[in-house]
Short mmCIF file of C-alpha atoms in Angstrom, two decimals:
data_model
loop_
_atom_site.label_atom_id
_atom_site.label_comp_id
_atom_site.label_asym_id
_atom_site.label_seq_id
_atom_site.Cartn_x
_atom_site.Cartn_y
_atom_site.Cartn_z
CA UNK A 1 -12.22 -16.38 16.96
CA UNK A 2 -13.53 -13.15 15.45
CA UNK A 3 -12.21 -11.41 12.35
CA UNK A 4 -13.26 -8.13 10.79
CA UNK A 5 -12.74 -7.63 7.08
CA UNK A 6 -13.02 -4.02 5.95
CA UNK A 7 -14.64 -3.46 2.56
CA UNK A 8 -13.99 -0.30 0.56
CA UNK A 9 -15.67 0.59 -2.73
CA UNK A 10 -13.49 -1.34 -5.17
CA UNK A 11 -12.25 -4.01 -2.74
CA UNK A 12 -12.48 -7.34 -4.54
CA UNK A 13 -10.71 -9.82 -2.26
CA UNK A 14 -12.82 -9.21 0.84
CA UNK A 15 -15.04 -12.26 0.34
CA UNK A 16 -12.01 -14.37 -0.72
CA UNK A 17 -10.18 -13.79 2.54
CA UNK A 18 -13.38 -13.89 4.63
CA UNK A 19 -14.61 -17.19 3.21
CA UNK A 20 -11.19 -18.82 3.63
CA UNK A 21 -10.99 -17.68 7.26
CA UNK A 22 -14.45 -19.11 7.87
CA UNK A 23 -14.08 -22.41 6.05
CA UNK A 24 -10.47 -23.26 6.85
CA UNK A 25 -10.06 -21.71 10.29
CA UNK A 26 -13.61 -21.60 11.67
CA UNK A 27 -13.39 -17.86 12.27
CA UNK A 28 -16.50 -15.75 12.77
CA UNK A 29 -16.12 -13.13 10.06
CA UNK A 30 -17.85 -9.77 10.02
CA UNK A 31 -17.56 -7.35 7.14
CA UNK A 32 -17.23 -3.65 7.89
CA UNK A 33 -18.27 -1.22 5.16
CA UNK A 34 -15.83 1.70 4.93
CA UNK A 35 -18.45 4.16 6.19
CA UNK A 36 -18.96 2.20 9.40
CA UNK A 37 -16.97 2.41 12.62
CA UNK A 38 -16.23 -0.34 15.08
CA UNK A 39 -15.07 -0.26 18.66
CA UNK A 40 -14.90 -3.95 19.54
CA UNK A 41 -11.64 -5.90 19.62
CA UNK A 42 -11.67 -8.75 17.09
CA UNK A 43 -8.74 -11.18 16.98
CA UNK A 44 -7.73 -9.87 13.57
CA UNK A 45 -8.70 -7.05 11.20
CA UNK A 46 -8.05 -7.61 7.50
CA UNK A 47 -7.69 -4.92 4.85
CA UNK A 48 -8.24 -6.93 1.69
CA UNK A 49 -6.87 -6.64 -1.82
CA UNK A 50 -8.58 -4.82 -4.63
CA UNK A 51 -8.72 -1.31 -6.02
CA UNK A 52 -10.14 0.88 -3.26
CA UNK A 53 -11.80 3.97 -4.74
CA UNK A 54 -10.53 2.83 -8.14
CA UNK A 55 -6.96 3.45 -6.97
CA UNK A 56 -7.38 6.98 -8.27
CA UNK A 57 -4.81 9.59 -7.22
CA UNK A 58 -2.65 6.88 -5.58
CA UNK A 59 -3.37 3.32 -4.48
CA UNK A 60 -4.92 3.41 -1.04
CA UNK A 61 -4.83 7.20 -0.78
CA UNK A 62 -8.58 7.71 -0.55
CA UNK A 63 -9.25 4.72 1.66
CA UNK A 64 -7.42 6.20 4.63
CA UNK A 65 -10.13 8.87 4.96
CA UNK A 66 -12.93 6.67 6.21
CA UNK A 67 -14.68 5.87 9.47
CA UNK A 68 -13.56 2.25 9.20
CA UNK A 69 -9.91 3.31 8.91
CA UNK A 70 -10.22 5.62 11.92
CA UNK A 71 -11.37 2.53 13.83
CA UNK A 72 -8.56 0.40 12.37
CA UNK A 73 -5.94 2.97 13.38
CA UNK A 74 -7.16 3.19 16.97
CA UNK A 75 -7.53 -0.61 17.18
CA UNK A 76 -3.96 -1.06 15.85
CA UNK A 77 -2.57 1.54 18.26
CA UNK A 78 -4.04 -0.48 21.12
CA UNK A 79 -2.12 -3.53 19.88
CA UNK A 80 -4.85 -5.15 17.76
CA UNK A 81 -3.63 -7.37 14.94
CA UNK A 82 -4.05 -6.05 11.41
CA UNK A 83 -3.27 -7.78 8.11
CA UNK A 84 -3.18 -5.73 4.92
CA UNK A 85 -2.92 -7.70 1.68
CA UNK A 86 -1.96 -6.00 -1.59
CA UNK A 87 -4.25 -2.94 -1.73
CA UNK A 88 -4.55 -3.41 2.04
CA UNK A 89 -0.75 -3.02 2.30
CA UNK A 90 -0.94 0.15 0.22
CA UNK A 91 -3.67 1.49 2.56
CA UNK A 92 -1.52 0.68 5.61
CA UNK A 93 1.40 2.71 4.25
CA UNK A 94 -0.84 5.58 3.13
CA UNK A 95 -2.47 5.73 6.55
CA UNK A 96 0.90 5.74 8.31
CA UNK A 97 0.42 2.43 10.14
CA UNK A 98 3.41 1.10 8.18
CA UNK A 99 6.38 3.08 6.86
CA UNK A 100 7.30 3.50 3.18
CA UNK A 101 5.18 3.43 0.04
CA UNK A 102 4.38 1.16 -2.90
CA UNK A 103 5.48 2.33 -6.35
CA UNK A 104 4.67 1.16 -9.87
CA UNK A 105 6.38 -2.14 -10.66
CA UNK A 106 9.73 -1.35 -12.23
CA UNK A 107 8.69 -3.07 -15.46
CA UNK A 108 5.44 -1.03 -15.48
CA UNK A 109 3.66 -4.34 -16.07
CA UNK A 110 0.85 -5.74 -14.01
CA UNK A 111 2.27 -9.00 -12.65
CA UNK A 112 0.06 -11.97 -11.84
CA UNK A 113 1.96 -15.15 -10.93
CA UNK A 114 3.16 -17.36 -8.11
CA UNK A 115 6.30 -16.18 -6.38
CA UNK A 116 8.60 -17.72 -3.81
CA UNK A 117 8.58 -15.89 -0.50
CA UNK A 118 11.34 -16.25 2.03
CA UNK A 119 10.12 -15.63 5.60
CA UNK A 120 12.69 -13.60 7.55
CA UNK A 121 13.71 -15.55 10.60
CA UNK A 122 14.72 -12.46 12.61
CA UNK A 123 11.06 -11.46 12.57
CA UNK A 124 8.72 -13.03 15.11
CA UNK A 125 6.01 -13.67 12.51
CA UNK A 126 8.48 -14.90 9.91
CA UNK A 127 10.37 -17.19 12.25
CA UNK A 128 7.25 -19.29 12.84
CA UNK A 129 7.13 -20.29 9.18
CA UNK A 130 8.89 -23.18 7.58
CA UNK A 131 10.84 -22.97 4.35
CA UNK A 132 10.08 -20.97 1.24
CA UNK A 133 6.42 -20.25 0.60
CA UNK A 134 4.85 -20.19 -2.85
CA UNK A 135 2.16 -17.48 -2.87
CA UNK A 136 0.47 -15.65 -5.76
CA UNK A 137 0.98 -11.97 -6.46
CA UNK A 138 -1.30 -9.81 -8.61
CA UNK A 139 -0.41 -6.13 -8.67
CA UNK A 140 0.70 -3.20 -10.79
CA UNK A 141 2.04 -1.08 -7.95
CA UNK A 142 3.90 -3.33 -5.57
CA UNK A 143 7.48 -2.09 -5.55
CA UNK A 144 8.24 -1.32 -1.93
CA UNK A 145 10.05 1.96 -1.38
CA UNK A 146 11.38 3.66 1.72
CA UNK A 147 14.24 6.11 2.26
CA UNK A 148 17.60 4.61 3.28
CA UNK A 149 17.19 5.51 6.98
CA UNK A 150 13.78 3.81 7.12
CA UNK A 151 15.12 0.72 5.35
CA UNK A 152 17.99 0.53 7.80
CA UNK A 153 15.58 0.84 10.72
CA UNK A 154 13.31 -1.89 9.28
CA UNK A 155 16.26 -4.24 8.90
CA UNK A 156 17.70 -3.43 12.31
CA UNK A 157 14.37 -3.91 14.09
CA UNK A 158 13.60 -7.15 12.25
CA UNK A 159 10.48 -5.62 10.67
CA UNK A 160 11.01 -7.24 7.27
CA UNK A 161 8.69 -10.26 7.37
CA UNK A 162 8.96 -11.61 3.80
CA UNK A 163 11.42 -11.19 0.96
CA UNK A 164 10.98 -12.28 -2.64
CA UNK A 165 13.38 -15.01 -3.66
CA UNK A 166 13.40 -13.49 -7.15
CA UNK A 167 12.33 -9.87 -6.98
CA UNK A 168 9.46 -9.45 -9.46
CA UNK A 169 8.71 -5.75 -9.14
CA UNK A 170 11.76 -3.76 -8.07
CA UNK A 171 11.02 -3.67 -4.34
CA UNK A 172 13.95 -2.32 -2.35
CA UNK A 173 15.74 -5.00 -0.32
CA UNK A 174 13.47 -7.57 -2.10
CA UNK A 175 10.78 -6.66 0.43
CA UNK A 176 7.42 -8.41 -0.02
CA UNK A 177 6.01 -7.77 3.45
CA UNK A 178 6.81 -5.75 6.57
CA UNK A 179 5.36 -5.24 10.01
CA UNK A 180 5.28 -2.26 12.34
CA UNK A 181 7.69 -1.93 15.23
CA UNK A 182 5.30 -3.52 17.71
CA UNK A 183 4.75 -6.44 15.32
CA UNK A 184 0.95 -6.31 15.34
CA UNK A 185 0.44 -4.74 11.89
CA UNK A 186 1.52 -6.77 8.85
CA UNK A 187 1.38 -5.59 5.26
CA UNK A 188 2.25 -7.78 2.29
CA UNK A 189 1.79 -7.66 -1.47
CA UNK A 190 1.34 -11.43 -2.06
CA UNK A 191 -2.11 -12.95 -1.44
CA UNK A 192 -1.95 -15.69 1.23
CA UNK A 193 -5.74 -16.17 1.01
CA UNK A 194 -5.32 -17.45 -2.54
CA UNK A 195 -3.08 -20.28 -1.35
CA UNK A 196 -5.10 -21.92 1.40
CA UNK A 197 -7.73 -24.08 -0.20
CA UNK A 198 -6.52 -27.31 -1.93
CA UNK A 199 -8.76 -26.45 -4.90
CA UNK A 200 -6.47 -23.53 -5.71
CA UNK A 201 -3.52 -25.94 -5.87
CA UNK A 202 -1.48 -24.03 -3.31
CA UNK A 203 -1.49 -24.37 0.46
CA UNK A 204 1.43 -22.24 1.67
CA UNK A 205 -0.77 -19.28 2.57
CA UNK A 206 -2.26 -21.31 5.37
CA UNK A 207 0.91 -20.99 7.45
CA UNK A 208 0.72 -17.21 7.28
CA UNK A 209 -2.93 -16.95 8.29
CA UNK A 210 -2.43 -19.58 11.00
CA UNK A 211 0.34 -17.55 12.64
CA UNK A 212 -1.77 -14.39 12.53
CA UNK A 213 -4.81 -16.09 14.01
CA UNK A 214 -2.80 -17.52 16.91
CA UNK A 215 -3.71 -15.93 20.23
CA UNK B 1 -12.11 32.88 -6.48
CA UNK B 2 -8.64 31.41 -6.70
CA UNK B 3 -7.15 28.58 -8.67
CA UNK B 4 -4.45 26.34 -7.23
CA UNK B 5 -2.20 24.74 -9.85
CA UNK B 6 -0.32 21.78 -8.46
CA UNK B 7 2.40 19.72 -10.11
CA UNK B 8 3.17 16.43 -8.40
CA UNK B 9 6.28 14.45 -9.35
CA UNK B 10 8.19 11.58 -7.87
CA UNK B 11 11.15 12.73 -5.78
CA UNK B 12 14.51 12.81 -7.55
CA UNK B 13 15.64 9.89 -5.39
CA UNK B 14 12.76 7.70 -6.58
CA UNK B 15 13.10 5.81 -9.85
CA UNK B 16 10.43 6.90 -12.34
CA UNK B 17 9.93 3.92 -14.71
CA UNK B 18 7.23 5.78 -16.65
CA UNK B 19 9.59 8.67 -17.33
CA UNK B 20 12.43 6.30 -18.19
CA UNK B 21 10.23 4.46 -20.72
CA UNK B 22 9.21 7.70 -22.46
CA UNK B 23 12.83 8.89 -22.43
CA UNK B 24 13.98 5.63 -24.01
CA UNK B 25 11.39 6.03 -26.79
CA UNK B 26 12.61 9.56 -27.50
CA UNK B 27 16.20 8.34 -27.63
CA UNK B 28 15.11 5.54 -30.00
CA UNK B 29 13.75 8.31 -32.24
CA UNK B 30 17.17 9.93 -32.22
CA UNK B 31 16.16 12.77 -29.92
CA UNK B 32 19.27 12.27 -27.85
CA UNK B 33 19.40 15.87 -26.68
CA UNK B 34 16.58 15.08 -24.26
CA UNK B 35 18.72 14.53 -21.18
CA UNK B 36 16.09 13.52 -18.65
CA UNK B 37 12.34 13.15 -18.43
CA UNK B 38 10.03 12.63 -15.50
CA UNK B 39 6.30 11.99 -15.64
CA UNK B 40 4.10 13.52 -12.98
CA UNK B 41 0.56 14.69 -12.56
CA UNK B 42 -1.11 18.06 -12.71
CA UNK B 43 -3.99 18.94 -10.42
CA UNK B 44 -6.09 22.08 -10.64
CA UNK B 45 -8.31 23.12 -7.77
CA UNK B 46 -10.70 26.09 -7.59
CA UNK B 47 -10.90 27.60 -4.14
CA UNK B 48 -13.45 30.06 -2.86
CA UNK B 49 -11.42 32.05 -0.34
CA UNK B 50 -11.36 35.59 1.04
CA UNK B 51 -7.69 36.17 0.39
CA UNK B 52 -4.69 34.83 -1.50
CA UNK B 53 -3.04 33.74 1.72
CA UNK B 54 -6.15 31.88 2.89
CA UNK B 55 -6.35 30.04 -0.47
CA UNK B 56 -2.64 29.24 -0.34
CA UNK B 57 -2.82 27.89 3.19
CA UNK B 58 -5.77 25.64 2.33
CA UNK B 59 -4.15 24.41 -0.89
CA UNK B 60 -0.91 23.59 0.95
CA UNK B 61 -2.79 21.72 3.65
CA UNK B 62 -4.72 19.69 1.04
CA UNK B 63 -1.52 18.93 -0.89
CA UNK B 64 0.22 17.61 2.17
CA UNK B 65 -2.68 15.63 3.60
CA UNK B 66 -4.27 14.21 0.45
CA UNK B 67 -2.78 15.02 -2.94
CA UNK B 68 0.87 14.24 -2.29
CA UNK B 69 2.49 11.25 -0.62
CA UNK B 70 5.59 12.91 0.76
CA UNK B 71 7.39 9.59 1.20
CA UNK B 72 7.78 9.34 -2.59
CA UNK B 73 6.51 12.58 -4.12
CA UNK B 74 7.22 16.27 -4.17
CA UNK B 75 5.04 19.12 -5.45
CA UNK B 76 5.00 22.65 -6.76
CA UNK B 77 2.04 24.84 -5.92
CA UNK B 78 0.96 28.10 -7.55
CA UNK B 79 -2.19 29.93 -6.45
CA UNK B 80 -3.67 32.57 -8.77
CA UNK B 81 -6.67 34.86 -8.50
CA UNK B 82 -9.30 34.20 -11.19
#
């Protein structure tokens, strides 16, 4: 099982997700610096959390202009699986692989805590998960926004993967994670990689990564 | 040489919590005649172009591809000769 983790200047969860995929799932992880391209077909590409390019201008706005992202876009368009966590989710929306955008949290506060996620059973990723998942969030700009037509389309197509049980940031429709229409690109604000190892006290993230790593 | 002056704000349909917070502070100070307030950003860009229209076209293209996320933001662009 091969996973590529893309690292941008300012990414700070790349090693977190990479080491968890190696130690808990036995994946062979390769890190791709943003200036590099790739043309192989790993089982999963991860855009990690962090503050790519300092999050200047807008979160994720600079990251989309990179060789690595050109490769990610063409890999995703061929059906390759992509997971974007937190800043990775912001990059996915900025690059057009997922609809909508992430706004400042409604409270304007940076929120760092465990939240309860409800997997949406109409979604083929969400339906494989059991019960409510407790996963940490850590973001200042995580309020999901899309225009009413886009929201309606997401709901109708079953593209909402996770909702917050108690909305922490003002996301429309309590959205915590969505996927593209084909279902191979998933973006989410919560950090599943921080809830995999028993030393972190949380294990619910394992379910999410397990489903994504499934052939 | 031309200068492009760009004002980026959140669309009217998007809640602006930063603007709302500043507005609330002004109202707390009794400045209740301030009816609405939105916070945006101002970007200035110097462009070396042969003509006004060339500078405007480039500035517009940069706004729409990089500076503005049109899902949530709108912008006003003015290009002046300097």
